[in-house]
XYZ file of C-alpha atoms in Angstrom:
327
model
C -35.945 -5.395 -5.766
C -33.358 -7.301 -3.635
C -29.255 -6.173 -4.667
C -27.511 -9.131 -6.422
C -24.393 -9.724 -3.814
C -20.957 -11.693 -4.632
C -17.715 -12.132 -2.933
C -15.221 -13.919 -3.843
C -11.432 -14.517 -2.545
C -8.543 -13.068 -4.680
C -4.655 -13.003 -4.061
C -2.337 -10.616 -5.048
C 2.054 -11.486 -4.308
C 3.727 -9.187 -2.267
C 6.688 -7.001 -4.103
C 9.071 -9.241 -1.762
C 8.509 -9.809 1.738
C 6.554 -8.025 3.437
C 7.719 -8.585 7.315
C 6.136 -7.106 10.889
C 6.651 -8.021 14.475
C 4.582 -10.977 14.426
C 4.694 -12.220 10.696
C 5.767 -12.313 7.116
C 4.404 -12.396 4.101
C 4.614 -13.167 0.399
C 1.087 -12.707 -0.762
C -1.739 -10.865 0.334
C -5.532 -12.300 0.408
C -8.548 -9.980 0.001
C -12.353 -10.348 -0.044
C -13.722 -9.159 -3.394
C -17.277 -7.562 -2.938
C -19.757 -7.099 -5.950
C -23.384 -5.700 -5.563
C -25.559 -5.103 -8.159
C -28.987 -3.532 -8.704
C -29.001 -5.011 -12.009
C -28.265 -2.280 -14.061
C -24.737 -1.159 -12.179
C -22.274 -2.748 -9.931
C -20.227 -1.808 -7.223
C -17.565 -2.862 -6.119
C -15.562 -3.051 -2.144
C -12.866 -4.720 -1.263
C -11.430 -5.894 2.564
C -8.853 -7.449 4.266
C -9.445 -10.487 6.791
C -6.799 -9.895 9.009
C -6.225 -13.326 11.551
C -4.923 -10.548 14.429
C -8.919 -9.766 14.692
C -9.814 -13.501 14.695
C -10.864 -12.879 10.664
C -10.862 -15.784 8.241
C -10.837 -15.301 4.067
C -14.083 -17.894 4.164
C -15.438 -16.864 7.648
C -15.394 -12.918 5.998
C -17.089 -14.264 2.477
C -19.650 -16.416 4.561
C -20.255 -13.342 6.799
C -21.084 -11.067 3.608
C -23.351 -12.971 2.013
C -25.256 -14.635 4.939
C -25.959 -10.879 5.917
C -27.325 -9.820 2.203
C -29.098 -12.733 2.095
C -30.646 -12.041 5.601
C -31.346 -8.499 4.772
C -32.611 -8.985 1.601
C -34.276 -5.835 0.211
C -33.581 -3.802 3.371
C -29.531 -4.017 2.458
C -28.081 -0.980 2.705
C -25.312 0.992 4.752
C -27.445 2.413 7.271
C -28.731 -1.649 8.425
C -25.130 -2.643 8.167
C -24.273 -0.027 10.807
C -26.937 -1.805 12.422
C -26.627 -5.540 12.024
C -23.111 -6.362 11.560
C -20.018 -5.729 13.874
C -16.988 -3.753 12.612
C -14.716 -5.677 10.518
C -13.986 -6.640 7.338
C -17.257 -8.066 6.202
C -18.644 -4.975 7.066
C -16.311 -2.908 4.688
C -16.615 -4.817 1.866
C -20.274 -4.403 1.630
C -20.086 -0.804 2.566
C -17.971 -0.086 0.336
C -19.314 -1.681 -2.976
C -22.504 -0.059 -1.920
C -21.409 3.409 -1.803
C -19.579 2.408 -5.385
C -23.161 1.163 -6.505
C -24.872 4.361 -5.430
C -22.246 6.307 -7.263
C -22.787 4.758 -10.082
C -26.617 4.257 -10.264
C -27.093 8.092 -9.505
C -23.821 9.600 -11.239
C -22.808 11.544 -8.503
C -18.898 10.726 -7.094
C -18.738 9.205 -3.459
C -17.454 12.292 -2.587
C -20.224 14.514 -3.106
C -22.598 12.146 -1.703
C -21.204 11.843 1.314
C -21.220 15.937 1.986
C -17.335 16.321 1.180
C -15.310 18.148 -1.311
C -13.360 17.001 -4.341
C -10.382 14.792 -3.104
C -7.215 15.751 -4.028
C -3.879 14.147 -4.342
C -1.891 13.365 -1.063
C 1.287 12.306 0.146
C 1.571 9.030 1.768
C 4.265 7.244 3.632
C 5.945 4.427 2.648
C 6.547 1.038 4.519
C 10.026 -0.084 5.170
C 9.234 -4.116 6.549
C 11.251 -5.117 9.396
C 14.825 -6.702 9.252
C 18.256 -6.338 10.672
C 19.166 -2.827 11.351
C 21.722 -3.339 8.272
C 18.677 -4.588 5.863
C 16.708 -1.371 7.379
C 19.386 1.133 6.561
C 19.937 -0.220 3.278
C 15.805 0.072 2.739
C 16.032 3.541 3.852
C 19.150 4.588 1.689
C 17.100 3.026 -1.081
C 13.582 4.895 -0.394
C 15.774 8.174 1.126
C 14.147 10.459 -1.877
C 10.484 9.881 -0.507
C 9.076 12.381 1.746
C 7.830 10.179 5.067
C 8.493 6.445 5.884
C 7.123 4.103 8.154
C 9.299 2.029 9.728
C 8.308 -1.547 11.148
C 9.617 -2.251 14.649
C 9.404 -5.894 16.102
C 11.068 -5.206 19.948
C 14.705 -6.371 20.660
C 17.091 -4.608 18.884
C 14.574 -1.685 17.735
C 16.521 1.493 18.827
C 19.199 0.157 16.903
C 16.836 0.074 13.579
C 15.580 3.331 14.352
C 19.305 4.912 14.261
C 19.861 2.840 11.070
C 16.861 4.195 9.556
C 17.614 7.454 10.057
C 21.016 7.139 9.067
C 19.729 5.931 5.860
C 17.011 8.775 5.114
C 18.585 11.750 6.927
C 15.801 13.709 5.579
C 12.851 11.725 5.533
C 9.973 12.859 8.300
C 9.443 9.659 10.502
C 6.528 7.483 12.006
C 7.340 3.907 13.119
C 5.298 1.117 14.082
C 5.996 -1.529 16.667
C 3.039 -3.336 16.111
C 2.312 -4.430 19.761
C 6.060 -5.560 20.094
C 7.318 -3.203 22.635
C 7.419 -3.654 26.219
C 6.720 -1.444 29.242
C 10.166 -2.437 30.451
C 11.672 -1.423 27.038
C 9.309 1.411 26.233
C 11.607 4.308 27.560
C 14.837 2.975 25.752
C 12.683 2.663 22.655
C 11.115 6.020 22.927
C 14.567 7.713 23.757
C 15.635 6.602 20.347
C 12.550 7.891 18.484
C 12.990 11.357 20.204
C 17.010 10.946 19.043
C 15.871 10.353 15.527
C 13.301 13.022 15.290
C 10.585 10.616 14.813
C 7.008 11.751 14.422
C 4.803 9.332 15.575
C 5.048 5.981 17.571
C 2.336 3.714 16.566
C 0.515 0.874 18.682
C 4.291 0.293 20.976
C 2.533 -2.201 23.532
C 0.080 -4.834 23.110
C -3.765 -3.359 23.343
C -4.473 -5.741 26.134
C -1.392 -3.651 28.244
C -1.862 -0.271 26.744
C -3.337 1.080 30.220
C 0.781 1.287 31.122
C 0.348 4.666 28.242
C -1.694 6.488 30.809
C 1.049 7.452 33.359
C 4.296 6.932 30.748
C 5.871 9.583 29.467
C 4.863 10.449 25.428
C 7.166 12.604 24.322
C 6.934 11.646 20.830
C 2.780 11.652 20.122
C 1.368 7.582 20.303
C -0.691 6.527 18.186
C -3.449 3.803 18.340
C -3.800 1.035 15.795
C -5.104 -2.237 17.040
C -6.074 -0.818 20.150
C -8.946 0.955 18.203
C -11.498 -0.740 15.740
C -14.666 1.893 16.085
C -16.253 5.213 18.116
C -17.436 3.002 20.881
C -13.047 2.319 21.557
C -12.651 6.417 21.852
C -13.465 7.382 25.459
C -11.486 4.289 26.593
C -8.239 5.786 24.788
C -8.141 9.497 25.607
C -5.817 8.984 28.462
C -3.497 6.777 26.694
C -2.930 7.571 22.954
C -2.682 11.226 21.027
C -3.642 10.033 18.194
C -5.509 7.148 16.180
C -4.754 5.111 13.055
C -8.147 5.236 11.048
C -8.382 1.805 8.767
C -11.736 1.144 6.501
C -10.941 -2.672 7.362
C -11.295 -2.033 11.300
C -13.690 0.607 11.685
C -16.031 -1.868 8.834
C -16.039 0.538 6.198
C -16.067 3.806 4.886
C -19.409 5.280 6.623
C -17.700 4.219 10.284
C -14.372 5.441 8.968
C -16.180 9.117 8.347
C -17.975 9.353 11.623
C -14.972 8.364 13.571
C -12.485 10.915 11.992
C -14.447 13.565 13.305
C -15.632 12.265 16.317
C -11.681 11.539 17.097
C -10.700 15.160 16.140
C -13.168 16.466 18.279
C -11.914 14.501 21.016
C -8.467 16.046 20.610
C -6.820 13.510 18.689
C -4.465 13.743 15.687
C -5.661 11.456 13.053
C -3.458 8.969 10.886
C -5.542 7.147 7.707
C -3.863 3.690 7.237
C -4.472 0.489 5.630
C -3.782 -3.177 5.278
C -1.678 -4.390 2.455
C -4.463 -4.317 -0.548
C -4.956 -3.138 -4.095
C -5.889 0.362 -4.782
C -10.087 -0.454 -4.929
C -8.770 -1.391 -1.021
C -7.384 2.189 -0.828
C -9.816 4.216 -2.875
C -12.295 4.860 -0.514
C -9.764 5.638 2.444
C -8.498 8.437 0.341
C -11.944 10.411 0.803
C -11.254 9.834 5.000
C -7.672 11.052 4.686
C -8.166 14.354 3.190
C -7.415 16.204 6.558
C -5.343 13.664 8.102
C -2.021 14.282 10.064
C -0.846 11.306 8.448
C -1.296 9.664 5.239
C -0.568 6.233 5.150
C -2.279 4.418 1.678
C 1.164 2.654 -0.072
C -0.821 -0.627 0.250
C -0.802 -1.449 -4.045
C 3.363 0.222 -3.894
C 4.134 -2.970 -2.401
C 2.685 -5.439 -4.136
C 4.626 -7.174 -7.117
C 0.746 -6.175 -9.008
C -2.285 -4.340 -8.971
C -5.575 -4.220 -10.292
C -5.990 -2.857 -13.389
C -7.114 1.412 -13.490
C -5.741 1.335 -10.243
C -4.527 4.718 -8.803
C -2.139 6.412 -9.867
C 1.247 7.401 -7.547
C 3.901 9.480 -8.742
C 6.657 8.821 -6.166
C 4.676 9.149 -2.639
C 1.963 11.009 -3.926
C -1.237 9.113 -4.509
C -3.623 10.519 -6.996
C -8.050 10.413 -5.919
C -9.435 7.133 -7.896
C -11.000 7.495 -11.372
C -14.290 6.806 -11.485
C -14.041 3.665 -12.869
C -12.170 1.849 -10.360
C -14.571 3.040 -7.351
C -16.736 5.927 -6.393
């Protein structure tokens, strides 16, 4: 019998703006995904993110003109096969490891070989502004144990003080979302390595990030759009020490296992992230984070709502999902 498959657009307002180096935002749009076998339903959600060349109706036409196309043959392993990395991808993936949890009573977990989740601690974003708005964001978030801090180029040594002027005690990882420069990367770096920052993600734009193979990293770099899948790994070794995992990029939670150990194998630290989404977004990425360097799942802490039985933080720790909101 051929799985019943739905998707349908949803948004959810932003707990204020949420600002990066190249845009701001009030609201965030996700992809609900719905399969069914008739009996249960499971549930995956994604994030069409316009920096990949992703549309909300080109991601929801993508999902369904694949289950349609695979018809009884839909399942995670033809996915892997028959669509490219993305979004679409993760939605589908995802509701149908929900479904099989469900249909066979066994938690994601345990069908994918792992052991019980348990809680973590994640960072927290602090959205770009003025290095005055920044240090006031950090005084007010100084409590939590790690925050991210968004970069956006000029003027970002000058946040990076404020921030840690702010949260004298927080552990550090910032994120310049492609904004650096090579002609600004030392000044920038110098600053990181003043502030006692842990980890510089995705400083220079993936299309220039060959410039990381002969710079100096003395603060560990980490790669976030330069890397979507496996296939990107060889082509980073020599230019990043470490690599932001996201469900949304990789195209779900089966490419988001293999490539956490196929990147720690290859050396690399690993960092589990996420775009700005409700917890069903982040509930499968907790499974991948279990042994990551860096924990990075606050999506739902800054939205003004989230779904209903979503998980469960207490300060910056984030709680495994109940069974009833996925896996």
């Amino acid at each position: 019998m051929a799985l019943s498959v739905t998707a349908r657009i949803e948004r959810f307002p932003t707990a204020g703006a949420f600002v990066i180096s190249r845009e701001t935002r009030t609201e965030q749009v996700v992809v609900l995904v719905e399969v069914g076998d008739g009996t249960h339903v499971g549930r995956g959600e994604c994030v069409p993110y316009k920096r990949y060349g992703e549309a909300p109706d080109g991601v929801v036409a993508d999902i369904l003109s694949t289950a349609g196309a695979l018809g009884q043959e839909l399942s995670r392993e033809r996915l892997q096969s028959t669509m490219k990395a993305g979004a679409a991808r993760n939605g589908l993936d995802c509701a149908l490891w929900d479904l099989e949890a469900k249909a066979t009573g066994r938690p994601a977990w345990a069908l994918a070989g792992l052991h019980a989740p348990r809680p973590l601690v994640t960072c927290y974003t602090l959205s770009l502004g003025s290095p005055q708005q920044m240090h006031a964001a950090a005084l007010a978030a100084a409590d939590r144990p790690v925050l991210k801090v968004k970069l956006g180029g000029d003027g970002d040594a000058d946040r990076i003080r404020a921030v840690r002027s702010g949260a004298p005690k927080a552990r550090l990882v910032v994120d310049a979302n492609e904004a650096w420069r090579a002609e600004t990367y030392d000044a920038c770096m110098a600053a990181c390595v003043e502030a006692g920052v842990e980890l510089v993600e995705q400083p220079l734009p993936a299309a220039d990030d060959a410039f990381l193979e002969t710079a100096r990293r003395p603060v560990p770099v980490c790669a976030d759009e330069s890397l979507h899948d496996r296939g990107d790994l060889a082509r980073l070794r020599a230019r990043y020490d470490a690599i932001n995992i996201k469900l949304d990029k990789a195209g779900g939670l089966t490419e988001a296992l293999l490539l956490s150990r196929a990147a720690v194998e290859l050396g690399f630290k690993v960092m589990v992230g996420c775009m700005l989404a409700t917890s069903l977004g982040m509930a499968p990425a907790i499974l991948v984070a279990q042994d990551a360097a860096f924990v990075d799942l606050d999506g739902p802490l800054l939205l003004a709502k989230d779904r209903p039985g979503g998980l469960i933080y207490v300060g910056s720790v984030v709680h495994p999902p109940s069974r009833a909101l996925w896996g």
